[in-house]
Each structure stands twice: as C-alpha cells, then as structure tokens.
Coordinates of C-alpha atoms in Angstrom, one line a residue:
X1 CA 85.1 121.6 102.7
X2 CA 84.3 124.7 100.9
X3 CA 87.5 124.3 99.1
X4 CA 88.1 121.0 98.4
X5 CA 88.7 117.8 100.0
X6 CA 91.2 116.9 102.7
X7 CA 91.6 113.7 105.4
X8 CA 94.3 112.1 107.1
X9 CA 97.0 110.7 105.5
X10 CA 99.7 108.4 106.6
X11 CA 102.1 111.3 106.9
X12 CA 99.8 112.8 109.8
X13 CA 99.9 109.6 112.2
X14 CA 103.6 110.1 111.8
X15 CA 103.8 113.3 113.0
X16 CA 101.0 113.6 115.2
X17 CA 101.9 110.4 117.1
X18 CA 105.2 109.3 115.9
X19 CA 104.4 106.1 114.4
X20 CA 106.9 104.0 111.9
X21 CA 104.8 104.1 108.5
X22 CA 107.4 101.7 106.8
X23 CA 106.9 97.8 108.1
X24 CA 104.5 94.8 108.2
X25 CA 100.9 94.8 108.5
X26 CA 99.3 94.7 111.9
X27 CA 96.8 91.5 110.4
X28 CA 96.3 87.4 111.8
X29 CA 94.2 86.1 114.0
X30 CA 92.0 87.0 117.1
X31 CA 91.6 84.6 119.3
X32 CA 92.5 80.7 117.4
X33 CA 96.2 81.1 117.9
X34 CA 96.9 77.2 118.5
X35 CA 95.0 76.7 114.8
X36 CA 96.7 79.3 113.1
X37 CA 99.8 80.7 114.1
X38 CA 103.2 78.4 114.6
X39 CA 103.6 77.8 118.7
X40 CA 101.1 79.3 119.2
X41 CA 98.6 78.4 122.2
X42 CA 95.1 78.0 123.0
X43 CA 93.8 81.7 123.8
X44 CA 93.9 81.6 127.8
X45 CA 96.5 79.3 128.2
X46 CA 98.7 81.5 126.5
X47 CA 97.6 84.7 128.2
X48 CA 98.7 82.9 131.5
X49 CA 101.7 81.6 130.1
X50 CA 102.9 85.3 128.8
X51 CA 101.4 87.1 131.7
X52 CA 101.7 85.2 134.8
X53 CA 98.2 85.4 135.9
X54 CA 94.6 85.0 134.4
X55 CA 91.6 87.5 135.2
X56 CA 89.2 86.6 137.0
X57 CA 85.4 85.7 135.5
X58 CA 83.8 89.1 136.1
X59 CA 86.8 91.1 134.3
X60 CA 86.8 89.3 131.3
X61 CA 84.1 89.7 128.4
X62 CA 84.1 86.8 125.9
X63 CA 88.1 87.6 124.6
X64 CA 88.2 91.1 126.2
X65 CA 89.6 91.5 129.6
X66 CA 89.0 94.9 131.6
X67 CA 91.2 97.7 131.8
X68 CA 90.6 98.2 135.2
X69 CA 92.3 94.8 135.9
X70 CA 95.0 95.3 133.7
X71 CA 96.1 98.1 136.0
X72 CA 95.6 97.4 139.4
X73 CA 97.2 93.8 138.4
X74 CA 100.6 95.5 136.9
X75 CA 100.2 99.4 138.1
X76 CA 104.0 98.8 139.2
X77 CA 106.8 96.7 137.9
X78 CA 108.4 95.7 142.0
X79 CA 111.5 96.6 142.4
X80 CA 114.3 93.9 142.3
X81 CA 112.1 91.8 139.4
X82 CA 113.8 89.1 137.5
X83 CA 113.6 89.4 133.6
X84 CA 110.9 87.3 133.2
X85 CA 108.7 89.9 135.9
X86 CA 109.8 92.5 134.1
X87 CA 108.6 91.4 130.3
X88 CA 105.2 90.3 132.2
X89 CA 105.0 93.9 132.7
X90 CA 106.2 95.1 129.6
X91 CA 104.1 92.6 127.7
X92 CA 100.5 94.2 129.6
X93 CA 102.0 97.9 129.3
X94 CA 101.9 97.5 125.7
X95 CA 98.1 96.0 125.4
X96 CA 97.0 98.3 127.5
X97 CA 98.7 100.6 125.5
X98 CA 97.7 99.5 122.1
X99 CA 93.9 98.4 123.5
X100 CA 92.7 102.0 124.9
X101 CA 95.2 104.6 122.9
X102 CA 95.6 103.1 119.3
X103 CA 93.0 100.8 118.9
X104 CA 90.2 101.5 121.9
X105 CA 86.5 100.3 121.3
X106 CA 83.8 102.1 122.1
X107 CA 83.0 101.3 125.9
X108 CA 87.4 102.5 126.2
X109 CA 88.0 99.8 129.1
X110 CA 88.5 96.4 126.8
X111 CA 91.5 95.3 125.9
X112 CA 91.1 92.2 123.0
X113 CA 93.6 89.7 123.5
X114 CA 94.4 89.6 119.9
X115 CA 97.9 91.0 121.0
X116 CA 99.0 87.9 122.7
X117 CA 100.9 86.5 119.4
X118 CA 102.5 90.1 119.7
X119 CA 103.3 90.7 122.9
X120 CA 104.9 87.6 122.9
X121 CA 107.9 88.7 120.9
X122 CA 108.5 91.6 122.5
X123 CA 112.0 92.3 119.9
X124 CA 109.7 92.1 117.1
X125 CA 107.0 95.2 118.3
X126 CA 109.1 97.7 116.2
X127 CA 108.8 95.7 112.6
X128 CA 104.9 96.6 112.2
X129 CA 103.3 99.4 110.4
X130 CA 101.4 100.9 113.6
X131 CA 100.6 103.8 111.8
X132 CA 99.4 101.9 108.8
X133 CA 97.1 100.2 111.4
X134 CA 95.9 103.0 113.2
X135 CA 95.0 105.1 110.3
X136 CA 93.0 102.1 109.1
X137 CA 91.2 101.7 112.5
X138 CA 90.2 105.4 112.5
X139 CA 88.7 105.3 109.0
X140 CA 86.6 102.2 109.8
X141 CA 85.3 104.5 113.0
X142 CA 84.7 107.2 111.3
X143 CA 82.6 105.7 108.8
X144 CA 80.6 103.8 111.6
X145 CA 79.9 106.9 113.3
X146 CA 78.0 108.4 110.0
X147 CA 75.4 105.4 110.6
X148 CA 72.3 107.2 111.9
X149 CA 71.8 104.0 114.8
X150 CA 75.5 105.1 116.0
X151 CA 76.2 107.7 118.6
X152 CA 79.8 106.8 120.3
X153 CA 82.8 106.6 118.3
X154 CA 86.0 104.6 119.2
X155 CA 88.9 105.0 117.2
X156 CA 92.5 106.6 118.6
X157 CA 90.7 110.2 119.0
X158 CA 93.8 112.0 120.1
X159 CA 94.7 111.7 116.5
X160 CA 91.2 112.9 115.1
X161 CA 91.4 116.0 117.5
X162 CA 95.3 117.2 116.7
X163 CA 94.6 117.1 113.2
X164 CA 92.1 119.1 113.3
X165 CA 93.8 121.8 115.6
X166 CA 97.1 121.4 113.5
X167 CA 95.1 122.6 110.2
X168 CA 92.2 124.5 111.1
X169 CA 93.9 126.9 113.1
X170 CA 90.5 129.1 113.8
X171 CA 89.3 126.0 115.4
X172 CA 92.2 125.4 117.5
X173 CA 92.2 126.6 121.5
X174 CA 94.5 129.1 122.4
X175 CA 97.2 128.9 125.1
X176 CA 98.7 126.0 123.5
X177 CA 101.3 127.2 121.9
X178 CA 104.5 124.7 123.2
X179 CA 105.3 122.8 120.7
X180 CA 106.8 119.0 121.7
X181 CA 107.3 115.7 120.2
X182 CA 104.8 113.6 119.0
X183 CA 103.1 116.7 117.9
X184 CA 99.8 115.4 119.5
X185 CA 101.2 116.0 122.6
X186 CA 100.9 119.9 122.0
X187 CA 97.1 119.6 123.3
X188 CA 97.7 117.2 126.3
X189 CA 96.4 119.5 128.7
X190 CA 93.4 120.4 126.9
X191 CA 89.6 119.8 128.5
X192 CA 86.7 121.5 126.7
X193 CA 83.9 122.5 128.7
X194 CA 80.3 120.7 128.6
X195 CA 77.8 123.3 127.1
X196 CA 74.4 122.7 124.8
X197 CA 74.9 120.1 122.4
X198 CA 72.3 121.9 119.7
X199 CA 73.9 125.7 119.5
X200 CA 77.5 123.5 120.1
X201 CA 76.8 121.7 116.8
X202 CA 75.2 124.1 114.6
X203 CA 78.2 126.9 115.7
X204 CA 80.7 123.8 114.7
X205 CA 78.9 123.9 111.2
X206 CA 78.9 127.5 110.6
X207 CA 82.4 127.6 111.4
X208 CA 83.4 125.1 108.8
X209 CA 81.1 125.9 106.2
X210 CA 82.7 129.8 106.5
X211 CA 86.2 128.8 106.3
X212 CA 88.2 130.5 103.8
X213 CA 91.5 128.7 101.6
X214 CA 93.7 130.3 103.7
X215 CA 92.3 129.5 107.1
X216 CA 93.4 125.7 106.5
X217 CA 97.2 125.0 106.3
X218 CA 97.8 122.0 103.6
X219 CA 101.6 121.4 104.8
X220 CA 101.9 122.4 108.5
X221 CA 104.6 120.3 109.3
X222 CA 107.1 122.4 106.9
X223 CA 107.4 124.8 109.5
X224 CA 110.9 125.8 111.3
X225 CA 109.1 124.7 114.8
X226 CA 107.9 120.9 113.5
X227 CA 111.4 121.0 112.0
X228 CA 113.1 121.2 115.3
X229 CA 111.3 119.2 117.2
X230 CA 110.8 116.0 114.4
X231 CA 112.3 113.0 115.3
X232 CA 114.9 112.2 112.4
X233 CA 114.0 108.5 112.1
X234 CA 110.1 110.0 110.8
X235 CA 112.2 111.5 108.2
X236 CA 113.7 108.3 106.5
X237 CA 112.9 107.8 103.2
X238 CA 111.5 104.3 103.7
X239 CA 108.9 106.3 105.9
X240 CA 108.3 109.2 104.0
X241 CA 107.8 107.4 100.6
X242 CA 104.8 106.1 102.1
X243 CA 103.0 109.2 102.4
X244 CA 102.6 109.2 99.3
X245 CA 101.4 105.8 98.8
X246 CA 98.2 104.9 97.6
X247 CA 97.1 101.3 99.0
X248 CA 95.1 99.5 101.4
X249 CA 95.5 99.9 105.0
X250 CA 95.2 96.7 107.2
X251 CA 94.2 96.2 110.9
X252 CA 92.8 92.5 111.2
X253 CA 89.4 92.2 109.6
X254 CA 89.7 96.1 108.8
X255 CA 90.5 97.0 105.4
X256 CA 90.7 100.3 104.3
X257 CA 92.1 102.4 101.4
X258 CA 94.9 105.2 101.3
X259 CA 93.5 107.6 98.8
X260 CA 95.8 109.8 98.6
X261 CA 95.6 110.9 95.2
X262 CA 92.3 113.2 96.3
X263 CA 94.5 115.3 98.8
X264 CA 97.7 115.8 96.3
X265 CA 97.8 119.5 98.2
X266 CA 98.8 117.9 101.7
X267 CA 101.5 116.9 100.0
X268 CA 102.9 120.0 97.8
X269 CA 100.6 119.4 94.5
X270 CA 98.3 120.5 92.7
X271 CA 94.8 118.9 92.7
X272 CA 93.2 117.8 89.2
X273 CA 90.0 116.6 88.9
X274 CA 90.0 113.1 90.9
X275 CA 89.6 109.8 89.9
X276 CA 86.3 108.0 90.6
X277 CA 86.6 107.2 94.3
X278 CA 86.9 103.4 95.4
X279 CA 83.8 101.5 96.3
X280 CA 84.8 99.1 99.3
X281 CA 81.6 99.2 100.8
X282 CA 81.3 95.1 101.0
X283 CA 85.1 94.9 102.5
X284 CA 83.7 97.7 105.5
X285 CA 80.8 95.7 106.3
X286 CA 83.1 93.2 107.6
X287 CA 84.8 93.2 111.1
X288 CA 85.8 89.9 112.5
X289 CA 82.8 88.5 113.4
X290 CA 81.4 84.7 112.8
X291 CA 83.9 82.9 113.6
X292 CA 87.5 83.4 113.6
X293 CA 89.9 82.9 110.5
X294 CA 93.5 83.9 109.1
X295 CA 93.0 87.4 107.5
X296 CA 95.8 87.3 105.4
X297 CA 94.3 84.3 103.4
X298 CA 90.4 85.9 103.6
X299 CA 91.8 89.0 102.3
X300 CA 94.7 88.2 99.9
X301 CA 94.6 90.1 97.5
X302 CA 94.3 93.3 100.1
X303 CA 97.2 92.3 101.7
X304 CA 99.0 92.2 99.0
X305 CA 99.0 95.4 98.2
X306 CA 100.2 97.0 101.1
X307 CA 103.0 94.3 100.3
X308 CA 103.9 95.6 97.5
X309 CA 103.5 99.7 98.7
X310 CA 106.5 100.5 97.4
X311 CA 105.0 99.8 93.8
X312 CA 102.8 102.3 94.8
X313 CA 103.9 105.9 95.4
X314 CA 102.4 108.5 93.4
X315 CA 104.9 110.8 91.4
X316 CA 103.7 114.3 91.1
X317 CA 105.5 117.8 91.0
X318 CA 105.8 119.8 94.3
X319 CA 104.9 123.5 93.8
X320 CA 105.4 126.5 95.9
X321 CA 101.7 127.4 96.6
X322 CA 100.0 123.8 96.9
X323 CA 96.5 123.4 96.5
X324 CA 93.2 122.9 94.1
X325 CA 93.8 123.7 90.8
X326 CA 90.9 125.8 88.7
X327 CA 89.7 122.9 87.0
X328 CA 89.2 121.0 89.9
X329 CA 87.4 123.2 92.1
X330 CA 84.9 124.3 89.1
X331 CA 84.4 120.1 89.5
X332 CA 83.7 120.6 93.2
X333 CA 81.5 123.3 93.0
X334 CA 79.3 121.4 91.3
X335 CA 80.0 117.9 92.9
X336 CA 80.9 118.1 96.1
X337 CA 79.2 118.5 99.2
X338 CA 80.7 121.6 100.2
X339 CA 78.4 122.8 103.3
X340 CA 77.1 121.2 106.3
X341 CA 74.4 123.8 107.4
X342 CA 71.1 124.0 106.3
X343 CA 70.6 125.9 103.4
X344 CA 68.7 128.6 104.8
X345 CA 71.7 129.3 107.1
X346 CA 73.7 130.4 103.9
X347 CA 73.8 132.3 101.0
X348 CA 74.3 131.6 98.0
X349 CA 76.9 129.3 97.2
X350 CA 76.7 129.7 93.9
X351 CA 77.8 133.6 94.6
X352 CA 81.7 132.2 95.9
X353 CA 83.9 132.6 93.2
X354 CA 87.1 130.4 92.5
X355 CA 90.3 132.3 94.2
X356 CA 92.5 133.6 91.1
X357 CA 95.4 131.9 93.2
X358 CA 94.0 128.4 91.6
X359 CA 93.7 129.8 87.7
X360 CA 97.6 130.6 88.7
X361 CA 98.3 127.1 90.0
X362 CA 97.4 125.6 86.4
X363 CA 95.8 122.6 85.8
X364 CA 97.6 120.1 87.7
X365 CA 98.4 116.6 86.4
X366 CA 97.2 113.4 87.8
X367 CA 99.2 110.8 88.8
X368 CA 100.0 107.8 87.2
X369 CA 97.7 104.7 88.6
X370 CA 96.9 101.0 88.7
X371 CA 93.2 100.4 88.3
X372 CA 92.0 98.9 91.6
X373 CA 88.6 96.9 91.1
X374 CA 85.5 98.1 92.7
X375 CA 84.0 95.8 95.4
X376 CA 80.5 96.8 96.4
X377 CA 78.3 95.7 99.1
X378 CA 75.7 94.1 96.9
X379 CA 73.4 92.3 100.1
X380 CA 70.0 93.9 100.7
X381 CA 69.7 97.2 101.6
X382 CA 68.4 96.9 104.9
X383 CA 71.2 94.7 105.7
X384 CA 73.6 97.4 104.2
X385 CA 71.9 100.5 106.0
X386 CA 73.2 98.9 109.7
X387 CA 77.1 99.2 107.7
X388 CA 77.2 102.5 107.7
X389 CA 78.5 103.8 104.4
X390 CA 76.9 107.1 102.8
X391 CA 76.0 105.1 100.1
X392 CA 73.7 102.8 102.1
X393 CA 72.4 105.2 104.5
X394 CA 71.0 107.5 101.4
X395 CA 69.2 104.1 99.5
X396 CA 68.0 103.5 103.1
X397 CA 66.4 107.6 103.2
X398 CA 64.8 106.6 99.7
X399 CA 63.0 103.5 100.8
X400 CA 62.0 105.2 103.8
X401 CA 61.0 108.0 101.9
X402 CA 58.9 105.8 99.3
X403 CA 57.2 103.9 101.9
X404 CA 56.2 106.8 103.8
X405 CA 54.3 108.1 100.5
X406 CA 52.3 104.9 100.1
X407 CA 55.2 103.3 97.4
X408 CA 56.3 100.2 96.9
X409 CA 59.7 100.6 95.5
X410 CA 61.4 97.3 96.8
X411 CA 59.6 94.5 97.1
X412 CA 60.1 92.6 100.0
X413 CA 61.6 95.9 102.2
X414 CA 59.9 96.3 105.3
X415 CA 60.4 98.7 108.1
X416 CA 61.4 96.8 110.6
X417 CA 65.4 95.8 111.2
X418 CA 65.6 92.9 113.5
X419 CA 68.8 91.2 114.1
X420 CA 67.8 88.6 111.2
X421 CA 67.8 84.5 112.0
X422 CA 71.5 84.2 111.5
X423 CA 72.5 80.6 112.8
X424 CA 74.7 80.4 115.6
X425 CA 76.7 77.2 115.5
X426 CA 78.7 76.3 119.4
X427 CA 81.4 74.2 119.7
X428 CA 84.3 73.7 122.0
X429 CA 87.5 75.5 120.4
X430 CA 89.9 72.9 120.9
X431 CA 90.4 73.1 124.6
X432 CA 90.3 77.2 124.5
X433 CA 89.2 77.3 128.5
X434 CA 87.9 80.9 129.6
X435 CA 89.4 81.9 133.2
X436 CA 87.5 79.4 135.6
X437 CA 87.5 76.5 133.6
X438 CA 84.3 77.8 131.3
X439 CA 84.4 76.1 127.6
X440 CA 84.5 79.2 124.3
X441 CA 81.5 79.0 122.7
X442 CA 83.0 78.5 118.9
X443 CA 82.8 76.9 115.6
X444 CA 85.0 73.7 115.7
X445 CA 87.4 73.6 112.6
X446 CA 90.7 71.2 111.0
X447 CA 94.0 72.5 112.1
X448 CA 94.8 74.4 109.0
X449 CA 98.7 74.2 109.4
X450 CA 100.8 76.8 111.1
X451 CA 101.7 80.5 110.8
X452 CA 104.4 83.3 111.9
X453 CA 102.5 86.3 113.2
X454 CA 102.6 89.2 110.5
X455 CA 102.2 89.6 106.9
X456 CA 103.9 85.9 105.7
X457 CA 103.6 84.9 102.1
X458 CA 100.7 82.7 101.8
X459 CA 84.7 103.2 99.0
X460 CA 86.6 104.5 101.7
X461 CA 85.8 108.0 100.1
X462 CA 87.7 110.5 101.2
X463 CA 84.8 113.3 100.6
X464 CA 83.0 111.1 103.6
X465 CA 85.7 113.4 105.8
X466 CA 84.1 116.3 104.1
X467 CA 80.5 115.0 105.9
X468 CA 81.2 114.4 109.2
X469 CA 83.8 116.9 110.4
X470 CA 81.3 118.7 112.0
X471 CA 79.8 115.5 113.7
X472 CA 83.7 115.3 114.8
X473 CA 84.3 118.4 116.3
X474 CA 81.4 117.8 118.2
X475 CA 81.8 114.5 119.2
X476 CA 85.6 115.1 120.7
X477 CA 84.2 117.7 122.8
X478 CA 82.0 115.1 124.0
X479 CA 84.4 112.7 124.7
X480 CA 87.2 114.9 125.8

C-alpha cells in the first residue's frame, strides 16, 4: 500500500465469518486413519461406516469425492429419520461445508475426506480453531497464486472479498449497505459483471496505488453498526486475546505465520519500524504430498506454538488515531513496494510527503518478542521457483535474465522445468479399499501406535499482501 502494510488477521475471520479463534488446531492425518489415529479406520471403510453409503468410482478422485454426489446423495434429511439418519446428514452437511466454503481447492467440487476423524465426533466440531485454520489456508493460496505458472486461486474467497470491501471503502459496490451477521454476509447478493480483463486490471492498480490514509479504515469493526449486530461469544476474551497473537497458524501440512506485529494499526497502535519478516519459505513448499504422516510429529515445534498462543500476545498501547508512525513510514518509503502500476503510469513517488498526522502519532514502540528461527527453502532454485514465494520467483527472473544475456550464473540451471524423476513407491495401504473394491496406491508403513484427533501432546511476509491485491481484486471478479 502507499501507506503502509496491512493483511488479514485473525480478528477479521472472526468478524467476517464468525469463527471461534480460541481452540485446537485443525492438524492430523489425511487419509491413514487406522495407522494414526486411536479407532480409527481404514479410509473407505470408515466413510461408509459414518455415512451410510460409498460413492461410486466415477465420483471419487484418489481421496476426493465430488460435490455433486455429496448433494444429490443427502440434498434432504427425510422426514421421520432416526438419529443415526440424521447425523449421516449432519456428518456430509458439514464436509461439504468445510470442503467448498472454508477450505475449497481450486477445481471447487472436491471434498477430501480428511474430515472423516472429524465428522465422526460430531460434539467435538466446536473445540477447533476454524478460524485459525482458515486464515492459514488462505495465506498458503494467496502465496500460490503469486507463482507466475498459477492462474486459479482456491482458498475461502468470501473472506478475501469482504475484507477488502470492509476497508477499502472506494472499492466497495454500492447498494449494500444492510449490515447482518457474519459480517460477510453483507455482500451475499453481490455478482460483478464480466468485462476486459486488461483495462479491469490496470484500473484495479490505479485505484490502489492512488489511495489516500484516509480512504482505508484500520478498525472498522469499532463502529456502533458492527457493535450491534456482533455476536457476544466473538467478544470473549479467550477470543479476542488472540488477535493479537503472533504465532503459527496450522491447517494439516499448512503452516503459516500470524504476523501481526507489521499491522499494530488494525489493532489501535502505532506502527514502528518492523522487525525483519519470517522466512518460512521451506515450511510453504510443503503440502501433504508423498506419502501420508502425523503432522503434529512432522511439525512439532510449529505446533507447539500455537499451543502455547497464549504466551504469545503482543502488549502495545491503544491510541486514539491508529496508524504508521513517522519513523516507520520514512522506512517504507524507501523499502517497501508501495505501487503496483508501471512507473510511467505515476508520478513521482518521491514527490508524496509523510501526513503530519504520523509526526503527531510519535514514534510508536515495538512489542516485546521471542526470536523465532528462520527456516529457508535452501533446494535448488528451479525447484523453489514452482513454490511460489516472492523470494523464489525473483532468483528465478535473475537466472532467466542471465541466461538470456549469454551468462552462466548457476551452473547446472537449465531452462527447462520438468516434473524431475522423483520415485514413486506403490503399495497396498493396509487394506484401504477405494469404492469398488480397487487397492490405494501407497507407501506401506509399521503401525506407529495410536492417536486422538487434534492437537495431543506428543516468510509468510505480510508485505506479499501489499503485491498481489491487485491480482486479488481482479481475480474475485473472476471468480465471483
């Protein structure tokens, strides 16, 4: 942004869909449930067990069944159902629900049945940290999207689009002016119209990179409408702590990182020059894929720490006029990437002074911290280019860059990205049977001992939000 840095927070999935921040982490197993989890079953026996029926061949795509299915199979609960009919229903309402709303792929029509251990407590649903888990899903999108190879982006993209309208108000459509709970729901009616992608995107830009400090609202859910409408259990202090917490986010083999000490505005602070963002680019190269395992145990340490969130919370002062402080934004101005357009589009940036409102705020304090270790994707860059992380993609422009020139600057670095000669090992998966009686192709492993579903003992950069809101705006429209 022109002024600064902002992204979503864990305070925003609260309020925009009404998710309980406070609770476990949404993290296990995908698919080796009889190996890992404590009665648990082999994958299709225990869909049929909790369900009542199995697809059929032609709906089901390795562990991903079709939407479609899912509701012409249980489009209606019949009237007169026993218990057990009625928690058949309940049980696929909620992974359709969690498969094409909070978590959706791509292709929006999969549902994973990595839910099963869930579904199959159905008392237990309310103890997770949803919103932890959806915030953590729609960072890893949003960083896939930035790869150059990448042109559809999954992620829970009612979210994505509300914030947006809730803070950039000049970007927001008019005629929505209701205000209901979840506040998402404001913009349920709304279905932009298909026009040129190229003028669509550039206008997107220009709008953004002209946005003044006052045309984006740091605290919009302060005011007396939010208030009214808020339901009170979003307002517990085991929730609202949490806003404020920095630590990872966990959904599966998706870690990500709360960095909240960037956006101390969103909050009611005052922004000092930031801390040297975290580098997890190794952790977002990995999604679940090669075999399955017990995340918890790959990821320890990551876990831990949203374990111990509490130990966590930044303590800062709350000041009438929140924002970037003077210091900071003298920082951005010559650090940030503050425009999206082309250069030629603009004038000169140097020319935009700093708002005498931010000499007024002071200087700002920044919090107190734990150091969190760095962990760096360190495999070759053509491997890391296909990851998707700003810090790949531009060594990936250089070596392209070099090579085109007649250079040699990494030896070994060719052009060409094929799909490598990555090993694949089969093996039955302990009796897993596909629907039809068709073996899962797997990698055979020891029983490893049992486990209770949930958290048990055993570089996202925010500035990245800065990059690709105008890729955003245009891909909602899109998608819409």
């Amino acid at each position: 942004m022109p002024f600064g840095e902002c992204t979503i927070t864990l305070q925003d999935v609260a309020y925009q869909l009404g998710l309980p921040v406070d609770g476990d982490y949404a993290s296990g197993c995908l698919t080796d449930f009889h190996i890992y989890i404590e009665g648990g079953r082999p994958a299709w026996q225990w869909f049929h067990e909790l369900l009542g029926v199995l697809p059929p061949e032609n709906q089901v795509q390795k562990f991903a069944v079709n939407c479609t299915w899912f509701q012409e199979t249980f489009a209606e609960c019949p009237d007169g159902a026993d218990e057990e009919t009625v928690r058949r229903f309940a049980r696929a309402y909620i992974m359709m629900l969690l498969g094409t709303q909070l978590f959706a792929d791509k292709s929006g029509n999969r549902i994973h049945i990595r839910w099963l251990p869930y579904v199959a407590r159905l008392e237990e649903m309310g103890r997770y940290s949803w919103a932890s888990a959806a915030l953590a899903w729609l960072y890893r999108c949003m960083c896939r999207v930035a790869n150059r190879h990448v042109v559809k982006l999954a992620a829970p993209l009612q979210l994505l689009q509300s914030w947006i309208f809730w803070r950039f108000p000049t970007l927001r459509p008019s005629g929505y002016d209701e205000i209901s709970w979840p506040l998402a729901s404001r913009w349920s009616g709304y279905n932009p119209g298909i026009s040129n992608k190229g003028p669509r995107v550039q206008m997107a830009r220009m709008q953004i990179d002209l946005l003044q400090p006052r045309q984006f609202i740091w605290m919009p859910y302060s005011a007396v409408d939010v208030i009214q409408v808020v339901h009170p259990e979003v307002l517990e202090p085991r929730h609202t702590l949490l806003w404020r917490c920095r630590t990872s986010l966990i959904y599966f083999a998706v870690v990500e990182w709360h960095q909240v000490d960037r956006v101390l505005p969103q909050f009611g602070g005052v922004q000092p020059i930031p801390s040297p963002a975290l580098n997890i680019d190794f952790l977002m190269s990995k999604d679940g894929r090669g075999g399955d395992r017990w995340f918890p145990a790959q990821y320890p340490d990551w876990h831990l720490y949203w374990q111990e969130r509490a130990d966590y919370i930044l303590q800062f002062d709350i000041v009438p006029d929140p924002g970037p402080s003077h210091e900071f934004l003298t920082w951005w101005y010559q650090h940030g990437k503050r425009f999206l357009s082309p250069e030629m589009l603009l004038g000169d940036p140097k020319g935009v002074p700093i708002p005498d409102e931010a000499t007024q705020r002071g200087a700002g304090r920044r919090p107190d911290m734990d150091r969190v270790e760095d962990v760096p994707d360190r495999r070759r860059i053509e491997r890391r280019a296909r990851v998707g992380t700003r810090r790949s993609q531009r060594e990936w422009n250089w070596v392209d860059q070099a090579m085109d020139a007649g250079d040699d600057p990494v030896r070994g670095v060719g052009r060409g990205r094929g799909r490598g000669g990555r090993r694949r090992v089969g093996a039955a998966r302990h009796g897993a049977q596909m629907p039809g009686g068709g073996d899962v192709a797997g990698v055979a492993r020891a029983h490893h001992g049992g486990h209770d579903v949930g958290p048990l003992e055993p570089v996202w950069e925010i500035p990245r939000v800065t990059l690709m809101l105008g890729l955003v705006v245009e891909v909602l429209e899109i998608t819409s």
